[in-house]
C-alpha positions as CSV (number, residue, x, y, z in Angstrom):
1,M,-6.3,-5.3,22.2
2,V,-6.2,-2.0,20.4
3,S,-7.8,1.1,22.3
4,R,-10.7,3.2,20.8
5,R,-8.0,5.9,21.3
6,Q,-5.3,4.2,19.1
7,I,-7.7,3.8,16.3
8,L,-9.1,7.4,16.2
9,Q,-5.3,8.5,16.5
10,G,-4.7,6.5,13.3
11,V,-2.3,4.2,15.0
12,L,-3.6,1.3,12.7
13,S,-4.3,3.1,9.6
14,G,-0.9,2.6,8.5
15,H,1.8,5.0,7.5
16,R,4.1,6.0,4.8
17,G,4.2,2.6,2.9
18,Q,2.4,0.6,5.3
19,F,-1.0,-0.9,5.4
20,Y,-3.0,-3.7,6.2
21,P,-2.7,-6.6,3.4
22,P,-5.0,-6.4,0.3
23,W,-8.4,-8.2,1.0
24,S,-8.6,-6.6,4.7
25,I,-11.9,-6.6,5.9
26,Q,-13.3,-3.4,7.5
27,L,-10.9,-2.1,10.2
28,K,-12.8,-2.7,13.5
29,R,-13.7,-6.1,12.3
30,F,-10.2,-6.7,11.1
31,I,-9.0,-6.2,14.5
32,E,-11.6,-8.0,16.2
33,L,-10.8,-11.2,14.2
34,C,-7.1,-11.2,13.5
35,T,-5.5,-13.3,16.0
36,Q,-1.9,-12.1,14.9
37,C,-1.1,-15.8,13.8
38,D,1.2,-14.7,11.2
39,D,-0.2,-17.1,8.5
40,C,-0.5,-14.4,6.2
41,I,2.9,-13.0,6.9
42,K,4.5,-16.8,6.2
43,S,2.3,-17.3,3.2
44,C,3.5,-13.9,1.3
45,P,5.9,-15.1,-1.5
46,Q,7.0,-11.4,-1.9
47,H,7.8,-11.2,1.7
48,I,6.2,-8.0,2.3
49,L,4.1,-8.6,5.2
50,K,5.5,-8.0,8.5
51,R,4.0,-6.9,11.9
52,N,3.7,-3.5,13.2
53,N,3.8,-2.2,16.5
54,E,0.6,-3.5,17.4
55,G,1.4,-7.1,16.2
56,Y,-1.0,-6.8,13.1
57,P,0.0,-7.5,9.6
58,V,1.1,-4.7,7.3
59,V,2.5,-4.3,3.9
60,D,6.2,-2.8,3.8
61,Y,6.6,-1.7,0.3
62,A,10.4,-1.1,1.1
63,L,10.7,-4.8,0.8
64,A,8.8,-5.4,-2.8
65,G,5.6,-4.8,-4.4
66,C,2.4,-6.7,-4.2
67,T,1.6,-9.0,-6.8
68,F,-1.9,-9.6,-5.4
69,C,-1.4,-13.3,-5.5
70,G,-3.9,-13.8,-2.7
71,E,-1.9,-16.2,-0.8
72,C,-2.2,-13.9,2.4
73,A,-6.1,-14.1,2.1
74,N,-5.9,-17.8,1.6
75,A,-3.8,-18.6,4.6
76,C,-6.1,-16.3,6.7
77,K,-8.3,-18.8,8.6
78,T,-9.9,-16.2,10.7
79,G,-11.5,-14.2,8.2
80,S,-9.8,-11.0,8.6
81,L,-8.5,-11.3,5.1
82,S,-11.2,-12.4,3.0
83,L,-11.1,-13.0,-1.0
84,M,-14.9,-13.6,-0.7
85,E,-15.6,-10.1,0.8
86,F,-13.9,-8.6,-2.5
87,I,-15.5,-10.4,-5.6
88,G,-15.8,-7.9,-8.3
89,A,-13.8,-5.3,-6.4
90,E,-10.3,-3.8,-5.9
91,P,-8.5,-5.9,-2.9
92,W,-7.9,-2.4,-1.4
93,T,-8.4,1.3,-2.0
94,V,-4.5,2.4,-1.8
95,K,-2.8,4.3,-4.5
96,A,0.5,6.0,-5.3
97,V,1.0,9.7,-4.8
98,I,3.9,11.7,-6.1
99,T,5.3,14.2,-3.4
100,R,7.2,17.2,-4.0
101,H,10.3,15.5,-3.1
102,C,10.3,14.2,-6.8
103,V,13.8,15.5,-8.5
104,N,11.4,16.0,-11.5
105,F,10.0,19.3,-9.7
106,N,13.5,20.7,-9.4
107,G,14.3,20.0,-13.1
108,T,16.2,16.8,-12.7
109,V,15.0,14.3,-15.3
110,C,14.2,10.9,-13.7
111,Q,11.7,8.5,-14.6
112,M,12.4,5.4,-12.2
113,C,8.9,5.4,-11.0
114,S,7.6,4.9,-14.5
115,A,10.0,2.4,-15.2
116,G,8.8,0.4,-12.1
117,C,5.3,0.4,-12.8
118,P,4.1,-2.8,-14.1
119,F,0.7,-1.4,-15.1
120,N,1.9,1.8,-17.0
121,A,0.0,3.9,-14.3
122,I,2.9,6.8,-14.3
123,K,3.0,8.8,-17.3
124,F,5.3,11.8,-17.8
125,R,3.6,15.3,-19.2
126,V,5.3,18.3,-20.1
127,H,4.3,21.2,-18.0
128,S,5.1,25.0,-18.1
129,G,8.8,25.8,-18.3
130,N,9.2,22.6,-20.3
131,M,9.4,20.5,-16.9
132,T,8.4,16.9,-17.5
133,L,6.4,15.9,-14.4
134,P,5.1,12.6,-13.4
135,E,1.3,12.1,-13.1
136,I,-0.3,8.9,-11.6
137,D,-3.4,7.5,-13.5
138,L,-5.6,6.6,-10.6
139,E,-7.5,4.1,-12.6
140,E,-4.8,2.1,-13.7
141,C,-2.9,2.5,-10.3
142,N,-3.6,-0.6,-8.1
143,G,-1.4,0.2,-5.0
144,C,1.2,-2.5,-5.7
145,G,4.2,-0.3,-4.5
146,D,6.4,-1.2,-7.2
147,C,7.0,2.5,-8.1
148,Y,7.5,3.2,-4.4
149,R,10.5,0.7,-4.3
150,S,12.0,2.1,-7.7
151,C,12.0,5.9,-6.7
152,P,15.6,6.9,-5.3
153,K,14.4,9.8,-3.7
154,L,11.4,8.1,-1.7
155,A,9.1,10.6,-3.7
156,I,6.3,8.5,-3.5
157,D,3.9,7.9,-0.9
158,I,1.2,5.3,-0.8
159,K,-2.1,6.7,0.6
160,Q,-5.7,5.3,1.2
161,L,-8.2,6.9,-1.2
């Protein structure tokens, strides 16, 4: 069982590139219901789900991006992942964020993140000094993580918004 202290310290809130699977219900209830059976992990065709240190399933964007196929939620028998809870809503509230490690901030031209984004959520805009910098359209970004994987400098972070 996860302690209250661990929850407050953010142990289960994920870290760089790791979040609970899409369609995860409210955190406290998720922890109560998840039996750590691995059904969601086994069902993921992208193989991006793995156990975190506490044994709960998390997304590892270093492995692949999420296609939101719903197989993880369909495989979940406990209700900790639930497609029904998210009818008409996004499966989660994570979004990509460009960090200062992006080589474009140093004048190097790279557009790998944009090329890796299947939703055209990353655009490049010319800023002062003719620097072309990436900008993420948060309305278009669904947190799939394809840009994370495509960045050679790991300059993209995925954040809970």
